[in-house]
XYZ file of C-alpha atoms in Angstrom:
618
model
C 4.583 38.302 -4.196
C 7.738 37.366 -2.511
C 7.929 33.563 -1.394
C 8.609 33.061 2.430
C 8.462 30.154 4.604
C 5.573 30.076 6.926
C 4.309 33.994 5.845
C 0.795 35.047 5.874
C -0.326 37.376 3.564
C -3.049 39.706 3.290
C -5.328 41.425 5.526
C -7.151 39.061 7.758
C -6.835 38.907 11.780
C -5.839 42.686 11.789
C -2.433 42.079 10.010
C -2.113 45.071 7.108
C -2.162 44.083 3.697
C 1.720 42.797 3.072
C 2.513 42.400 6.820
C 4.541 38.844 7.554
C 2.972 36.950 10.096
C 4.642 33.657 10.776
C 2.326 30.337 10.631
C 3.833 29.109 14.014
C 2.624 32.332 16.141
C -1.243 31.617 14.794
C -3.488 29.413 17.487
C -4.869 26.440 15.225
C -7.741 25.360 17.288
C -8.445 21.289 16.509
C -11.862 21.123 15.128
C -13.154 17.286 16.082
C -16.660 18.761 15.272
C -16.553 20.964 12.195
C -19.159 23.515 12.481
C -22.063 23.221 10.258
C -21.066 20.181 8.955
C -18.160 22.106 6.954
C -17.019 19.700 4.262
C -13.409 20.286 2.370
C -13.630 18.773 -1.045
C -11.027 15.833 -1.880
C -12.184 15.141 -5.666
C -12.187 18.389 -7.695
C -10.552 17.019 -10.559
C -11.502 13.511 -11.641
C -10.604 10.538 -9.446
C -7.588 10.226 -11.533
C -6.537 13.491 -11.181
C -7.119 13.740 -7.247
C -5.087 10.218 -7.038
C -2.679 10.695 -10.336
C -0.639 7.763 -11.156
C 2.461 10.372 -11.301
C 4.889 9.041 -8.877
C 4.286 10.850 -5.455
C 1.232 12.506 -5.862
C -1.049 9.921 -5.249
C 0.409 8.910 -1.604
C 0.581 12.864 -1.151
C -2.979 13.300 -1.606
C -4.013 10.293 0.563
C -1.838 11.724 3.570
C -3.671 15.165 2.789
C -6.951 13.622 2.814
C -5.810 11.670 5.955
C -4.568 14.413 8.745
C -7.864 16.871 7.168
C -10.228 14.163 7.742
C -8.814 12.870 11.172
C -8.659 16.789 12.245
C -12.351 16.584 11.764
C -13.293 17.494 8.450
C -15.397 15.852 5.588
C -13.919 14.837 2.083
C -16.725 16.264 -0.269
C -17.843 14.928 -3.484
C -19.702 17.918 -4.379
C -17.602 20.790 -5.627
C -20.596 22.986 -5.289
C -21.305 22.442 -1.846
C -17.752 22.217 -0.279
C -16.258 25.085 1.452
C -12.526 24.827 0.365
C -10.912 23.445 -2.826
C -7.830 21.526 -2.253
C -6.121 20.915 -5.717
C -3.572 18.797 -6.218
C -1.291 19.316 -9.474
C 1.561 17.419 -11.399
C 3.641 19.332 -13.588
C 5.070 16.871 -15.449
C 2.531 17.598 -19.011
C 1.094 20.741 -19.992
C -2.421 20.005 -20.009
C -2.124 18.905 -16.220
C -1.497 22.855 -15.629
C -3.958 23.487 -17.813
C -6.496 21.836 -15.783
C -5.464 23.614 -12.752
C -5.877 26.273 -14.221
C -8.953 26.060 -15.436
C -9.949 24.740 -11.778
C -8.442 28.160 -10.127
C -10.634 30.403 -12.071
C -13.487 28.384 -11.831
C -12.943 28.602 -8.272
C -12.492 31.627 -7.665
C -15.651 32.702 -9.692
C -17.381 30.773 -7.652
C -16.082 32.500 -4.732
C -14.584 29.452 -3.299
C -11.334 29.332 -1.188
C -8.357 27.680 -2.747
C -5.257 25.466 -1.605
C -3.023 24.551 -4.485
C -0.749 21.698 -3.679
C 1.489 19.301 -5.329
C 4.438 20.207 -7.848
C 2.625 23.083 -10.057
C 3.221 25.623 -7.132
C 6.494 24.330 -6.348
C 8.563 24.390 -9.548
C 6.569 27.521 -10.773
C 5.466 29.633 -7.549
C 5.361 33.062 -9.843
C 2.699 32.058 -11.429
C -0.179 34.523 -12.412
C -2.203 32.042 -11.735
C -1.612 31.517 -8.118
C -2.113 34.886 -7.212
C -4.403 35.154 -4.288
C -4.195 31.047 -3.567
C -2.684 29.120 -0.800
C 0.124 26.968 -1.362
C 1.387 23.684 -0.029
C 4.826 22.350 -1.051
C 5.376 18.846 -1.757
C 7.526 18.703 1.209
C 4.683 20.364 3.687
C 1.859 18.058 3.334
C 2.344 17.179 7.198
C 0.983 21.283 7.578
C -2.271 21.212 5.141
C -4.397 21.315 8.245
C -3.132 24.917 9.583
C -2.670 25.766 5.784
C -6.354 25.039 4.978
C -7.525 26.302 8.821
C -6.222 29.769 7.824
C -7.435 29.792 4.111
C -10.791 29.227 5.621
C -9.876 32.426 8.271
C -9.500 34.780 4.344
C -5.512 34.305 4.988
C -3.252 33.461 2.130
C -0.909 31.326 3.073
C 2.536 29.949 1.599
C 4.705 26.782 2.757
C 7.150 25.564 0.013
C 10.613 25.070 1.740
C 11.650 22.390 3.942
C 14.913 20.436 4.908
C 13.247 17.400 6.015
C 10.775 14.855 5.145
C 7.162 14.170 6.404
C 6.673 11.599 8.656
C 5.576 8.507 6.719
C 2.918 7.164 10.062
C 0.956 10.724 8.831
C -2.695 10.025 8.611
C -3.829 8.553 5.707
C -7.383 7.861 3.385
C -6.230 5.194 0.911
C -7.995 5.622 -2.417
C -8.019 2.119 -2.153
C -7.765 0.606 0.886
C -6.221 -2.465 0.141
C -3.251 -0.895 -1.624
C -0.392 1.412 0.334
C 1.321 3.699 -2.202
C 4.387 4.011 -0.151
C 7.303 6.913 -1.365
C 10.406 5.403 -0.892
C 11.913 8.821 -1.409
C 11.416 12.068 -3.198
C 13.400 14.033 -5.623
C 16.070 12.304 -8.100
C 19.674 12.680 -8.990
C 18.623 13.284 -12.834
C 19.198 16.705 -14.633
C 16.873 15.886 -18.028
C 16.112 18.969 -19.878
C 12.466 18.291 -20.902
C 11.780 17.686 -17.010
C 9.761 20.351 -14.760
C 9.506 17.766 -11.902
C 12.830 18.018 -10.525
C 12.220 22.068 -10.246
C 9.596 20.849 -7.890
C 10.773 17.983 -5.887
C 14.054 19.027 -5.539
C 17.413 16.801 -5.117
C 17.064 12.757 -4.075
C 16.005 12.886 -0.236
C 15.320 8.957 0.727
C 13.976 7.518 3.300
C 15.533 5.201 6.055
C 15.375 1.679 5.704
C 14.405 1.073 8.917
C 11.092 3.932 8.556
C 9.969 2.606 5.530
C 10.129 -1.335 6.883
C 8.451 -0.336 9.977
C 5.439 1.581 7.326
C 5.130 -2.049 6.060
C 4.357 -3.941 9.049
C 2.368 -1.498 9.939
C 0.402 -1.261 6.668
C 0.100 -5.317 6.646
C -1.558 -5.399 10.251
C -3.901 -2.620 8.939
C -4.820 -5.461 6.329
C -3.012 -3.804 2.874
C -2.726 -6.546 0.447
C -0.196 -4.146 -1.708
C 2.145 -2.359 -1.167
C 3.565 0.049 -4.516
C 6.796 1.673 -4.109
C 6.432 5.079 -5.311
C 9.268 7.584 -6.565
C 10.603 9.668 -9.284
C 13.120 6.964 -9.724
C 12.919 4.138 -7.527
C 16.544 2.598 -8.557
C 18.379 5.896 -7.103
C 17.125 4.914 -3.732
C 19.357 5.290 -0.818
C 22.356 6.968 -2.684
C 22.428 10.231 -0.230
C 22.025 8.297 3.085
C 24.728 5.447 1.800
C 22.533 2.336 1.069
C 21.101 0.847 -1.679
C 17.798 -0.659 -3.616
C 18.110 -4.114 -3.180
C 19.167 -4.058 0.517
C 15.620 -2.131 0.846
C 13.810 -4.656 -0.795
C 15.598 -7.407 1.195
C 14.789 -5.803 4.152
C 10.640 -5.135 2.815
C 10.416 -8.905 1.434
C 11.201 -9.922 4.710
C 8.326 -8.629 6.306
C 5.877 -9.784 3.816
C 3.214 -12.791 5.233
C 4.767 -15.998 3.413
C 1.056 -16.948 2.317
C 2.159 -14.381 -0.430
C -1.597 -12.405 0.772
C -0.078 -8.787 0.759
C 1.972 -8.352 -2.702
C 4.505 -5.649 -3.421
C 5.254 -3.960 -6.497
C 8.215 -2.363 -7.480
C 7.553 1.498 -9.065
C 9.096 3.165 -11.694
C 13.005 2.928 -12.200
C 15.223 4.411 -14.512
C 17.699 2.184 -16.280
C 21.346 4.367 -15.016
C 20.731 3.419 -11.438
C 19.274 -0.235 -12.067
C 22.070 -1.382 -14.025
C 24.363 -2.066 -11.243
C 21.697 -4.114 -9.671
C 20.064 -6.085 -12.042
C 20.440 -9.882 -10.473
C 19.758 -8.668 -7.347
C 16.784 -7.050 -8.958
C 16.276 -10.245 -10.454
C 16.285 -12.088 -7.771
C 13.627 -9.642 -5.663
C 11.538 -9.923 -8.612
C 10.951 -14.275 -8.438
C 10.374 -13.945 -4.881
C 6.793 -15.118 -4.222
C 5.632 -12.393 -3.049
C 6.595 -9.770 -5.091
C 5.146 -9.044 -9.002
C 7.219 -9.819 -11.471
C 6.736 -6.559 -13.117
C 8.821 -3.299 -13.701
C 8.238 0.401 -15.048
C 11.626 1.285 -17.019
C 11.176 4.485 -19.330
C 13.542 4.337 -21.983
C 11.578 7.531 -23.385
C 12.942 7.082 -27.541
C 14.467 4.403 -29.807
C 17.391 6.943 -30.548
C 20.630 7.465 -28.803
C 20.696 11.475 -30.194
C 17.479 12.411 -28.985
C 18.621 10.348 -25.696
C 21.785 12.784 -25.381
C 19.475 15.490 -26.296
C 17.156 15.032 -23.386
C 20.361 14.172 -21.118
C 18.768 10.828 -19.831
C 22.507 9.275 -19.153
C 22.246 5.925 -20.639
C 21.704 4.349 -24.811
C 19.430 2.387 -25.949
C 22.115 -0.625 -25.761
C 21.942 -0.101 -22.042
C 17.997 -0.093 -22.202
C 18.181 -3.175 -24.078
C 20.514 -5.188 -21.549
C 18.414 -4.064 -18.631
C 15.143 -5.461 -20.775
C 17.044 -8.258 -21.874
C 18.806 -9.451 -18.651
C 15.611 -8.942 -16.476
C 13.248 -10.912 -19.120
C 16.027 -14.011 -18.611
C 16.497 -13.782 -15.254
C 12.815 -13.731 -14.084
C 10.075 -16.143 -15.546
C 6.921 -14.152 -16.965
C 8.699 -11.008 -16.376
C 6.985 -8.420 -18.162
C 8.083 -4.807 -18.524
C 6.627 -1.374 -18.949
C 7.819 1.964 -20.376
C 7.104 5.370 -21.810
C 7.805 7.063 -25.138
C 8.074 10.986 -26.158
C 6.943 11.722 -29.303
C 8.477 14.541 -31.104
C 10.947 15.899 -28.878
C 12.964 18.809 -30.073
C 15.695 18.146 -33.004
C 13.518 14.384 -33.149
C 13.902 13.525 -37.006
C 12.646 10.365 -39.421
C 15.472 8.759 -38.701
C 15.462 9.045 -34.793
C 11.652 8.058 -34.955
C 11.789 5.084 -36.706
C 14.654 3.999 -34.143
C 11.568 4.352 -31.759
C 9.337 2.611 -33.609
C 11.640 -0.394 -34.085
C 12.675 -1.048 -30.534
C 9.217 -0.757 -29.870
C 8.433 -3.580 -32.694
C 11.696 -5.696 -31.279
C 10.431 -6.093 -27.886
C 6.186 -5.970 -28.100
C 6.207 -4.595 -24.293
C 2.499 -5.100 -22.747
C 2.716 -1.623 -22.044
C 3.855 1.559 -23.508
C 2.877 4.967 -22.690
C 2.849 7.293 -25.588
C 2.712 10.907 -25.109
C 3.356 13.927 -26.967
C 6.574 16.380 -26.079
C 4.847 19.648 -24.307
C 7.610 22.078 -23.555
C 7.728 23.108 -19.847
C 8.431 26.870 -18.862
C 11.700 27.386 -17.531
C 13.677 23.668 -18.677
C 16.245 23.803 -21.256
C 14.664 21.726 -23.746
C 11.655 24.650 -23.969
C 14.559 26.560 -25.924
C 15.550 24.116 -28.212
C 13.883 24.439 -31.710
C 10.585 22.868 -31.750
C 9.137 20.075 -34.468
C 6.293 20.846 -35.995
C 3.222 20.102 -34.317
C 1.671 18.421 -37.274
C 4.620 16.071 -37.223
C 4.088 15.442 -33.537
C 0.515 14.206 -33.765
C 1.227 12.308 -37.028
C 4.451 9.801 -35.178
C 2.334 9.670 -31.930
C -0.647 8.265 -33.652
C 1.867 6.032 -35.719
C 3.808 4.615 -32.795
C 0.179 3.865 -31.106
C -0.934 2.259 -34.048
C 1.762 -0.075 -33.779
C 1.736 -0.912 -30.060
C -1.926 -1.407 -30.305
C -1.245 -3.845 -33.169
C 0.413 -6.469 -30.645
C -1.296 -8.987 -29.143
C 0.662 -9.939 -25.481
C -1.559 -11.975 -23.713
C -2.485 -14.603 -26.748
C -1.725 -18.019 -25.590
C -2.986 -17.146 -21.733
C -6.635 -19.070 -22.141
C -6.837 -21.869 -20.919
C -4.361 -21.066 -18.102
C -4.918 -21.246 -14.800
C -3.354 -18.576 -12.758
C -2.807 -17.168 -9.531
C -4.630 -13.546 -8.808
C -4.536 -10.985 -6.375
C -8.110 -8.908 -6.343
C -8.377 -5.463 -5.444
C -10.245 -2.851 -7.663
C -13.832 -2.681 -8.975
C -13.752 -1.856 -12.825
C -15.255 0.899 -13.818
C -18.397 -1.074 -15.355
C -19.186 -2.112 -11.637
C -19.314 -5.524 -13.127
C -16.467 -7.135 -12.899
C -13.547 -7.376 -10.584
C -9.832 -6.643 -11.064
C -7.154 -8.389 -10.157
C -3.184 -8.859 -11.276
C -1.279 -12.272 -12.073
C 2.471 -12.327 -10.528
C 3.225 -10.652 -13.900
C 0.514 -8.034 -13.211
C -1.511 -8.799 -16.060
C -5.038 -7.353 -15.946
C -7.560 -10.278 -15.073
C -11.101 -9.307 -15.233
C -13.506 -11.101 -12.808
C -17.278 -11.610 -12.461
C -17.566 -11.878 -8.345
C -18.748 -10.263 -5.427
C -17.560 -7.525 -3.908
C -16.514 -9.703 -0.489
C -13.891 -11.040 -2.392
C -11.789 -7.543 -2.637
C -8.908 -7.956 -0.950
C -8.604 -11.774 -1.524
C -6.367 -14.165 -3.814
C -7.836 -16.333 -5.756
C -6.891 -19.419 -8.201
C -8.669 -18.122 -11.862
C -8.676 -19.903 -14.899
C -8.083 -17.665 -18.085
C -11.606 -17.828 -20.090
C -10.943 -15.059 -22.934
C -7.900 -12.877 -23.485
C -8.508 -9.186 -24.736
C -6.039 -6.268 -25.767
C -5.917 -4.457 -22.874
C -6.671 -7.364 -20.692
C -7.732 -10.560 -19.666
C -10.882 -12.387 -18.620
C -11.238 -15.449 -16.006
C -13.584 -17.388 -14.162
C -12.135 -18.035 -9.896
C -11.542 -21.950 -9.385
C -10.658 -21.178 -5.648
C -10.340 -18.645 -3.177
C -6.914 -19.099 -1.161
C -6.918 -15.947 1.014
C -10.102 -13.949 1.891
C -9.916 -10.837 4.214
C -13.001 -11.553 6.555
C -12.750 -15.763 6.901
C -12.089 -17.409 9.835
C -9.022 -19.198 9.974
C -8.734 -22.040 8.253
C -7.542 -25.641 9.604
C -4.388 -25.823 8.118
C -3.845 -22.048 9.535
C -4.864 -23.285 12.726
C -2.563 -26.166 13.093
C 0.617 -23.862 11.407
C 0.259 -21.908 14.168
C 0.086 -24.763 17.133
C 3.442 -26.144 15.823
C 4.554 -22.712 15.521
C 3.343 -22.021 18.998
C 3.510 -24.999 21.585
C 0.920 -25.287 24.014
C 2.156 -24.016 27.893
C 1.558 -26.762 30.322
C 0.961 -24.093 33.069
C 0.279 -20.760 33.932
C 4.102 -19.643 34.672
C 5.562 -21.679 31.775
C 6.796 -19.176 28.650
C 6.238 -20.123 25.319
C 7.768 -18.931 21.967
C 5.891 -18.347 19.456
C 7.325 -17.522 15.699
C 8.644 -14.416 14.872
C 9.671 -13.466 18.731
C 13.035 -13.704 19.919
C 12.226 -13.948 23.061
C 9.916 -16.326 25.077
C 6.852 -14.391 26.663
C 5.261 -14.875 29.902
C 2.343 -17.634 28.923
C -1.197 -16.692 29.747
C -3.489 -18.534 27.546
C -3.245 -22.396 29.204
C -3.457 -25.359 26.641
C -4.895 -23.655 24.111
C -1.184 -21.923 23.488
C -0.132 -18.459 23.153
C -1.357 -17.023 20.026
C -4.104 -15.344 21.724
C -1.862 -13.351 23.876
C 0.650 -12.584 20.937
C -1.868 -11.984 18.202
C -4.306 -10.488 19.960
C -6.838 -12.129 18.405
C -9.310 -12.314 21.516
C -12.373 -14.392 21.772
C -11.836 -15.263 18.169
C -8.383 -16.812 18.157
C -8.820 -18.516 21.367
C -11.800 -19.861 19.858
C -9.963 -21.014 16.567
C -7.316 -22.630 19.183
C -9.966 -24.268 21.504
C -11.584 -26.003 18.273
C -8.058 -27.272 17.191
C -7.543 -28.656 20.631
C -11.039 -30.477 20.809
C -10.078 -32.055 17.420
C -6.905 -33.429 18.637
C -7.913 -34.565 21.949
C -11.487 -35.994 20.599
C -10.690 -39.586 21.753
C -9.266 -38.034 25.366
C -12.090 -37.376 27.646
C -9.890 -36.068 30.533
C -7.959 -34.282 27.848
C -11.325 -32.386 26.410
C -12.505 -31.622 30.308
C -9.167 -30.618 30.937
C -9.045 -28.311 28.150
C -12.362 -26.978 29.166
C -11.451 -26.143 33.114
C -9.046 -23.900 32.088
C -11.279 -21.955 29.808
C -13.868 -22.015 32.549
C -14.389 -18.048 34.046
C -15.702 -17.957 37.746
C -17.089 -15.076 39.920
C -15.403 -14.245 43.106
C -15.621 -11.286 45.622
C -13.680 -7.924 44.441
C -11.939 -7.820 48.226
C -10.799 -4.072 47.087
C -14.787 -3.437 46.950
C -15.607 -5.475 50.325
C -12.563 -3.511 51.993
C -13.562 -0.338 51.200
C -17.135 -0.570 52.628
C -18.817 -1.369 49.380
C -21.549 -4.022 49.378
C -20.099 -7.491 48.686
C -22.649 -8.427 46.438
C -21.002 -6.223 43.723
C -18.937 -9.165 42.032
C -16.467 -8.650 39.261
C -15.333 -11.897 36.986
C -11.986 -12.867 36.155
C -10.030 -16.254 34.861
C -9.282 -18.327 37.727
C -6.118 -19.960 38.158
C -6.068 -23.317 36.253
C -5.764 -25.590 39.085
C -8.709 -24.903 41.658
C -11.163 -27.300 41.350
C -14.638 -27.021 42.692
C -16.604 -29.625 44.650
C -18.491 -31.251 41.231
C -14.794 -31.158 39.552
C -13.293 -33.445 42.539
C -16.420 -35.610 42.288
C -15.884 -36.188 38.887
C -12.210 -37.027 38.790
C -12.811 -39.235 41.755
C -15.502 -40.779 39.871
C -13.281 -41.366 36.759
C -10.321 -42.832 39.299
C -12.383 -45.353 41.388
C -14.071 -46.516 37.607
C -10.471 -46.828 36.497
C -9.547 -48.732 39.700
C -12.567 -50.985 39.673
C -11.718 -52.116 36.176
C -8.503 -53.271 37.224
C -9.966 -55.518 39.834
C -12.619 -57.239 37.621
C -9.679 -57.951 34.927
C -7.598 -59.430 38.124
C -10.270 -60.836 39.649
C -10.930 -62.284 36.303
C -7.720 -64.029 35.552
C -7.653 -65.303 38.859
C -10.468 -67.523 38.519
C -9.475 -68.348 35.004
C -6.640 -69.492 36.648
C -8.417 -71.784 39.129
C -10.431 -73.285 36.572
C -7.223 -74.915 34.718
């Protein structure tokens, strides 16, 4: 079947079988209320298969699930009951095609319509396989809605090319909803011969700085407390639009509350394009708010299997980047992956492996096996054994799983950001600044918080601590020292047509919020900030009586006439209440001031009155 932009093919709406019908000319009603309840399912494969960890599939299945479900569909569960499968694949092992594969058929014997997305169909759109399935590209996610609308119609439909890159304000159903998976851009400059990914994603295509800060704030107001940079290699960043990594990051850290409550981690980077960058790097990497943690694949121990796979640096340069990074940042810790057996691999090249691995005792290695992919160069070279294979992949795991990393953290008291329920619904997860694994018992109410936990018991895999103290919580009420950080930050108006700047604005605003200051109007806060800034006002003026009646005038609402309503005929009874201007008093107001002046005044007289006759007496 020949592969062509926005064609339709097949024999639905009247079109004869092979006649090209482009996507644009076909009405795509919006469907707010999905007849019968029609539910697409978002979870064919297993949760870690719908959200892989592979760089850019995750965040492209979240902005699937986003503009289907905000165009009116439900994300089902139930694979049985659904009316559309929506798989997304990675290409980058064997058995994830596998798995697709076994999904299609299983699919289509159960007479279910398909949508195959993700890098499968792209780098390999001949597939047998896909014969009879709809496609969407990794650059098309933005049209899944108007792919999956004609599915449903018995239309076949392909999108794979594209010159441009989805918007990143698509919608969006976070797996998590506390952590933004943000792609910083897709594709990579790389050319290694064991890699099927680059068939699919194509050339490096980054976004702007400015698009990807403005995601950020945007993510931190929707209450994200991470933010992961995702990408195929997040150190090539910016080199086809003329910027660079660490002027990204600058830019991101910038935006990032100081309270270090949303953190951001930095995603996988190769070590050519890091090199360069490395204090900078460095530097990012202490900041508060940022992990101190970094995926580097250095992929073997041996500088001939490195040429062989054309990776573009040594093992020397692996080594400096490891080296220079573990100096330069305090509790730095460092990931990577390993192939085992890749073609022409011998003893030799393995045990190279198996001693950098030994050198260094990283906290995390990912071993996998080499799977040749159809149509790269390295599924031509000769092939070692499989038995071999298996045997150095179980010996290099053996020796990772030998180490002991996090021996010496009980006791400690650390420092963790929560976000995850384990998988025994018992305990919580959370990271340290290195992004160690800390294992919690607590409530769910804390998700989303950070949290001062002492380390109880240390594990393999991870850690185990008991929380000391909660420092940020996502539903609490400000707390005091908030409260007055934002009154010296914002200085109370002393009248209605003062302006007032508050931090973070350049310019001063009109003021509308009286003594209580202006982070009601600039937050937005409502009833609830005004209420936080009331309280702080009533604790600083508690020994001020006209202060505290003051304070309370201004928040005082009155009812007055609508004179539009009494001018157009309407009844004057009708009555609409607004905020009165600060300074009309009513009668009992007058009273009382005069009250509190002719007290003052009458004091004065006794105390003259007093020293007068004191006077006399002498």
């Amino acid at each position: 079947m020949e592969d062509i932009e926005d064609l339709l093919i097949g024999s639905g709406g009247g079109a004869p079988p092979g006649f090209r019908l482009p996507l644009n000319t076909v009405a795509v009603k919006p469907k707010k209320n999905v007849k019968n309840g029609a539910k697409l399912n978002g979870s064919l494969l297993s949760e870690s298969s719908l959200f892989s960890t592979v760089p850019g599939t995750q965040s492209d299945s979240e902005y699937m699930a986003g503009q289907l479900s905000s165009f009116g569909y439900g994300l089902s569960d139930d694979p049985e009951n659904a009316d559309l499968w929506l798989i997304n694949t990675c290409t980058v092992k064997n058995p994830s095609q596998s798995a697709m594969d076994t999904l299609i058929t299983k699919g289509k014997n159960a007479q279910k319509p398909l949508v195959v997305a993700g890098c499968v169909p792209q780098g390999s759109r001949n597939l047998k396989e896909l014969d009879g399935v709809s496609i969407v590209g990794v650059q098309q996610i933005d049209r899944v809605v108007e792919v999956v609308e004609e599915t449903l119609k018995g239309h076949e439909v392909r999108l794979l090319t594209r010159k441009t890159l989805p918007a990143l304000d698509l919608p969006k159903v976070r797996k998590n909803k506390f952590v933004e998976i943000l792609p910083i851009n897709v594709g990579c400059l790389g050319a290694c011969t064991y890699c099927k990914t680059k068939h699919a994603r194509g050339h490096l295509g980054s976004y702007t700085i400015d698009s990807l800060v403005g995601r950020v704030k945007t993510v931190i107001a929707e209450g994200v407390k991470e933010i992961w940079l995702s990408s195929e290699d997040t150190g090539a960043y910016g080199r086809d639009i003329g910027v660079n990594l660490p002027t990204l990051l600058n830019g991101i850290v910038a935006e990032l509350p100081p309270d270090a409550s949303t953190m951001l981690r930095i995603g996988m980077t190769n070590p050519p394009f890091i090199l360069e960058h490395l204090g900078e790097i460095a530097e990012v990497l202490r900041h508060p708010c940022v992990y101190s943690f970094l995926h580097v694949p250095v992929q073997s121990g041996s500088d001939a299997v490195l040429s062989a796979m054309n990776r573009e640096y040594t093992v020397s340069e692996f080594r400096t980047v490891v080296d220079t990074l573990t100096e330069l940042v305090p509790e730095m810790h460092i990931a990577t992956d390993i192939i085992c057996g890749f073609p022409g691999e011998t003893d030799e090249d393995f045990a190279q492996t198996v001693s950098l691995i030994e050198d260094y005792k990283l906290p995390q290695v990912h071993i996998s096996q080499f799977y040749p992919r159809p149509g790269t160069p390295a599924a031509r070279m000769k092939k070692v054994p499989s038995n071999i294979v298996k045997k150095r992949s179980r010996e290099l795991t053996a020796v990772f799983e030998a180490f002991t990393p996090y021996n010496g953290m009980e006791g400690r008291i650390e420092r963790v950001w929560i976000t995850e329920i384990a998988t025994d619904r018992v305990h919580l997860v959370g990271h340290t600044k290195s992004y160690v694994q800390v294992l919690i018992v607590a409530p769910e109410t804390m998700l989303g918080s950070s949290a001062m936990v002492k380390i109880t018991s240390v594990g393999r895999w991870s850690v185990f601590g008991e929380v000391i103290e909660i420092l940020t919580q996502t539903d609490r009420r400000t707390s005091t020292k908030e409260r007055l950080s934002r009154e010296v930050k914002c200085a109370p108006c002393v009248d209605q047509d003062e302006s007032c700047a508050c931090s973070g604005d350049n310019a001063a605003a009109p003021c509308a919020c009286g003594l209580e200051g202006c982070g009601e109007q600039q937050n937005g806060a409502g009833t609830d900030t005004a209420s936080h800034n009331q309280q702080l006002l009533e604790d600083q003026n508690n020994t001020s009586l006209i202060g505290n009646f003051l304070s309370r005038r201004r928040k005082t609402p009155t009812r007055k006439l609508d004179d539009s309503r009494t001018a157009s005929g309407d009844s004057p009874k009708q009555e609409t209440s607004r905020e009165e201007a600060p300074n009309e008093w009513g009668f009992v107001d007058r009273v009382f001031l005069g009250g509190l002046i002719l007290s003052l005044f009458t004091f004065l007289a006794l105390l003259v009155h007093l020293g007068f006759r004191i006077k006399l007496s002498k």
